[in-house]
Structures are given as C-alpha cells and as structure tokens.
Coordinates of C-alpha atoms and ligand atoms in Angstrom, one line a residue:
M1 CA 132.9 44.8 86.1
P2 CA 133.0 45.3 90.2
K3 CA 135.3 47.9 91.1
T4 CA 137.6 47.2 94.0
R5 CA 137.7 50.0 96.8
K6 CA 141.2 50.1 98.3
P7 CA 142.1 53.0 101.1
D8 CA 143.8 55.8 99.5
V9 CA 147.0 56.3 101.6
D10 CA 147.4 59.7 100.5
A11 CA 143.8 60.9 101.0
G12 CA 144.2 61.7 105.0
P13 CA 141.3 60.3 107.2
P14 CA 138.2 58.7 105.9
T15 CA 135.2 61.5 105.1
V16 CA 132.6 58.7 106.3
M17 CA 133.6 58.3 110.1
C18 CA 132.3 55.0 112.0
K19 CA 130.5 55.8 115.2
P20 CA 132.9 54.7 117.9
A21 CA 130.9 51.6 118.7
A22 CA 131.1 50.7 115.0
M23 CA 135.2 51.0 115.0
D24 CA 135.3 46.8 115.1
C25 CA 132.8 46.4 112.6
V26 CA 134.1 45.2 109.2
F27 CA 131.3 46.4 107.2
C28 CA 132.1 50.0 108.5
R29 CA 135.4 49.6 107.8
I30 CA 134.3 48.9 104.0
V31 CA 131.9 51.7 104.0
D32 CA 134.7 54.0 105.3
G33 CA 137.6 52.6 102.5
T34 CA 139.9 51.0 105.0
A35 CA 138.7 47.5 104.0
D36 CA 138.4 46.6 100.5
A37 CA 135.3 45.3 98.6
S38 CA 134.3 44.5 95.3
V39 CA 131.6 47.3 95.1
V40 CA 128.7 46.8 92.5
H41 CA 126.4 49.3 93.9
E42 CA 127.1 52.8 95.9
D43 CA 124.6 55.8 96.7
D44 CA 124.0 58.2 99.8
R45 CA 122.6 55.7 101.8
L46 CA 123.7 52.4 100.9
L47 CA 126.5 49.9 99.6
A48 CA 126.4 46.8 97.7
F49 CA 129.5 44.5 97.4
C50 CA 130.5 40.8 96.7
D51 CA 130.4 38.4 99.8
I52 CA 133.7 37.2 100.6
N53 CA 132.4 33.8 101.4
P54 CA 130.1 33.5 98.1
V55 CA 127.2 30.5 98.1
N56 CA 127.6 31.0 94.4
P57 CA 129.3 33.6 92.2
G58 CA 127.3 36.9 92.1
H59 CA 126.5 36.5 95.9
L60 CA 126.1 40.2 96.9
L61 CA 125.6 42.0 100.4
I62 CA 123.4 45.3 100.4
I63 CA 123.8 47.5 103.7
P64 CA 123.1 50.8 105.0
K65 CA 126.3 53.0 105.0
I66 CA 125.2 53.8 108.5
H67 CA 126.1 51.3 111.2
R68 CA 122.5 49.4 112.3
V69 CA 123.0 46.1 114.2
G70 CA 119.4 44.5 112.9
L71 CA 116.3 45.1 111.7
V72 CA 114.7 46.9 114.6
D73 CA 117.5 49.5 114.3
L74 CA 117.0 50.0 110.6
D75 CA 115.7 53.2 109.2
K76 CA 112.6 52.1 107.3
S77 CA 113.4 54.1 104.1
D78 CA 117.0 52.5 104.1
G79 CA 115.1 49.3 104.6
S80 CA 112.6 49.5 101.5
Q81 CA 115.9 50.9 99.6
M82 CA 117.8 47.7 100.3
F83 CA 115.1 45.9 98.9
V84 CA 114.9 48.2 95.7
V85 CA 118.7 47.8 95.1
A86 CA 118.5 43.8 95.6
Q87 CA 115.8 43.9 92.9
R88 CA 118.0 45.7 90.6
L89 CA 120.9 43.9 91.4
A90 CA 119.3 40.5 91.0
A91 CA 118.4 41.6 87.5
A92 CA 121.6 42.7 86.7
V93 CA 123.1 39.4 88.0
R94 CA 120.8 37.5 85.9
R95 CA 121.9 39.5 82.8
S96 CA 125.7 39.2 83.8
G97 CA 126.4 35.9 82.1
L98 CA 127.1 34.7 85.7
R99 CA 125.1 31.2 86.3
C100 CA 121.7 32.3 87.7
E101 CA 118.5 30.5 87.1
A102 CA 117.0 31.9 90.3
V103 CA 117.8 34.2 93.0
N104 CA 117.6 33.9 97.0
L105 CA 117.2 37.2 99.3
F106 CA 118.3 36.2 102.6
L107 CA 118.6 38.5 105.9
A108 CA 119.8 36.9 109.2
D109 CA 118.5 38.9 112.4
G110 CA 120.1 38.1 115.4
P111 CA 122.6 35.4 116.3
A112 CA 119.9 32.6 116.4
A113 CA 119.1 33.1 112.9
G114 CA 122.5 32.7 111.8
Q115 CA 123.8 36.6 111.8
E116 CA 127.7 36.7 112.1
V117 CA 128.4 40.3 111.2
F118 CA 126.4 42.6 113.3
H119 CA 125.9 45.2 110.5
V120 CA 122.5 44.6 109.0
H121 CA 122.8 43.3 105.6
L122 CA 120.6 41.5 103.1
H123 CA 122.0 38.9 100.9
M124 CA 121.3 38.3 97.3
F125 CA 122.5 35.3 95.7
P126 CA 122.3 33.3 92.5
R127 CA 120.9 29.8 92.4
Y128 CA 121.0 27.4 90.0
R129 CA 119.6 23.6 89.9
G130 CA 122.2 21.2 91.3
D131 CA 124.1 24.0 93.2
R132 CA 125.2 23.2 97.1
F133 CA 123.1 25.6 98.8
R134 CA 120.6 24.1 101.1
L135 CA 117.9 25.6 103.4
D136 CA 115.9 22.5 104.5
S137 CA 114.7 22.5 108.3
G138 CA 112.4 19.4 107.8
Q139 CA 109.3 21.7 108.4
R140 CA 105.8 20.2 108.6
P141 CA 102.4 21.6 107.7
A142 CA 100.4 23.3 110.6
S143 CA 97.0 22.8 111.5
R144 CA 94.7 25.9 110.5
T145 CA 94.1 26.4 114.3
D146 CA 97.7 26.7 115.2
L147 CA 98.1 29.1 112.4
D148 CA 95.2 31.2 113.2
Q149 CA 96.6 31.4 116.7
V150 CA 100.1 32.6 115.4
A151 CA 98.4 35.2 113.2
A152 CA 96.5 36.4 116.3
R153 CA 99.4 36.8 118.4
V154 CA 101.0 39.0 115.6
R155 CA 98.3 41.0 114.7
A156 CA 97.8 41.8 118.3
V157 CA 101.1 43.7 118.6
L158 CA 101.2 45.2 115.2
Ligands
5GP1 P1 125.6 36.6 108.0 O1 125.8 35.4 108.6 O2 125.8 37.6 109.2 O3 124.1 36.7 107.3 O4 126.4 36.8 106.7 C1 127.6 37.8 107.0 C2 128.2 37.6 105.7 O5 129.3 38.6 105.5 C3 128.8 36.2 105.3 O6 128.3 35.5 104.2 C4 130.3 36.4 105.0 O7 130.9 35.6 103.9 C5 130.6 38.1 104.7 N1 131.6 38.4 105.5 C6 132.2 38.3 106.5 N2 133.4 39.2 106.4 C7 133.3 39.8 105.2 C8 134.3 40.8 104.6 O8 135.4 41.2 105.4 N3 134.0 41.0 103.4 C9 132.9 40.7 102.8 N4 132.8 41.0 101.6 N5 132.2 39.7 103.1 C10 132.3 39.5 104.5
ZN2 ZN1 129.2 48.7 110.9

C-alpha cells in the first residue's frame, strides 16, 4: 500500500530544504514533506509517488530529490537510477493487481514537449487495450536520406 507523506506539525523545519529558487516547486514541497504525496519508493536520491491526475491507476512519477529543471541539469547517476527505479516500479505495478497489460515511460523535457512541472520527472503508467490514453501525432515514414542527414547532425555534436 502506498503511504501518505504528511507534514509533521511538531517536527520543526524540514530536514531537506529546497534551494530558494525551488521554493515554489510542488515536487520540492513533496520532497520536504510540506505537500502530501502517496509515496511508493524513497531512497537517498530519488522519490516516486502517484501522479495526482493519473492516466490510469498506478501512474507514478519518479523524481530526483534535488531540484533539477530538465535533462540537461540532471545528475547522470540520478538519471540512470530513475530508469532503474522505473523498471522496478513497472514490475511491481504489473504484480499489484492493478489493471496493467503494458507500460509507458514518458519524460517531458521543456514546455514544447508538454512539461508542466519544472522539476524533472519520469512518468511510469500502466496501459491496457481500450484505455483512453492517446499519443498519435500522425507521423509518416521518412526517407533514408533524411534519416541519414538527421543522424549525421546528431553524431556531429555527441
Ligand atoms: P508534465 O506534464 O510536467 O510531464 O507532468 C506533470 C505531472 O505532475 C502531471 O501528470 C500532473 O498530474 C502531476 N502533478 C502536478 N501537480 C502535482 C501534485 O501536486 N502532486 C502530484 N502527485 N502530482 C502532480
Ligand atoms: Zn523542485
């Protein structure tokens, strides 16, 4: 069962303080315990909890405890550990009895990608046939020439 984190009124100031720039960040408030969340995983570096507007029941968010806006800011070991935790949570959701025929991982890095909370987070959500989630941009196959040009541009700056 997920536990609910609630601020402890008698506990004094939170032990994990946000940097001033992150004081208006809802995920930092969840980390420091001043906002509620239904937590499924916590370790020294990461926290995972239920999304408040789930695509399907079992929709989880995995975040670094330290405030980082996007992928470019994210510590590499935190980034890789976020994926490891997502793998483990996906397996747990599959075993949980929640409806889960498949899983999506999703990370929005920037407003044009749909990022709404500017504290980097990896979504993990269960999927099943007939659910209402849609990610269909009507994309078409590209030519090999175009794909090779794109690959060359990316390789050139790796
Ligand atoms: P984004 O669009 O930035 O990738 O996703 C942000 C996610 O954070 C959304 O799915 C939204 O439902 C979730 N969210 C926003 N505010 C809160 C909150 O206060 N608590 C929790 N648990 N999730 C939140
Ligand atoms: Zn934050």
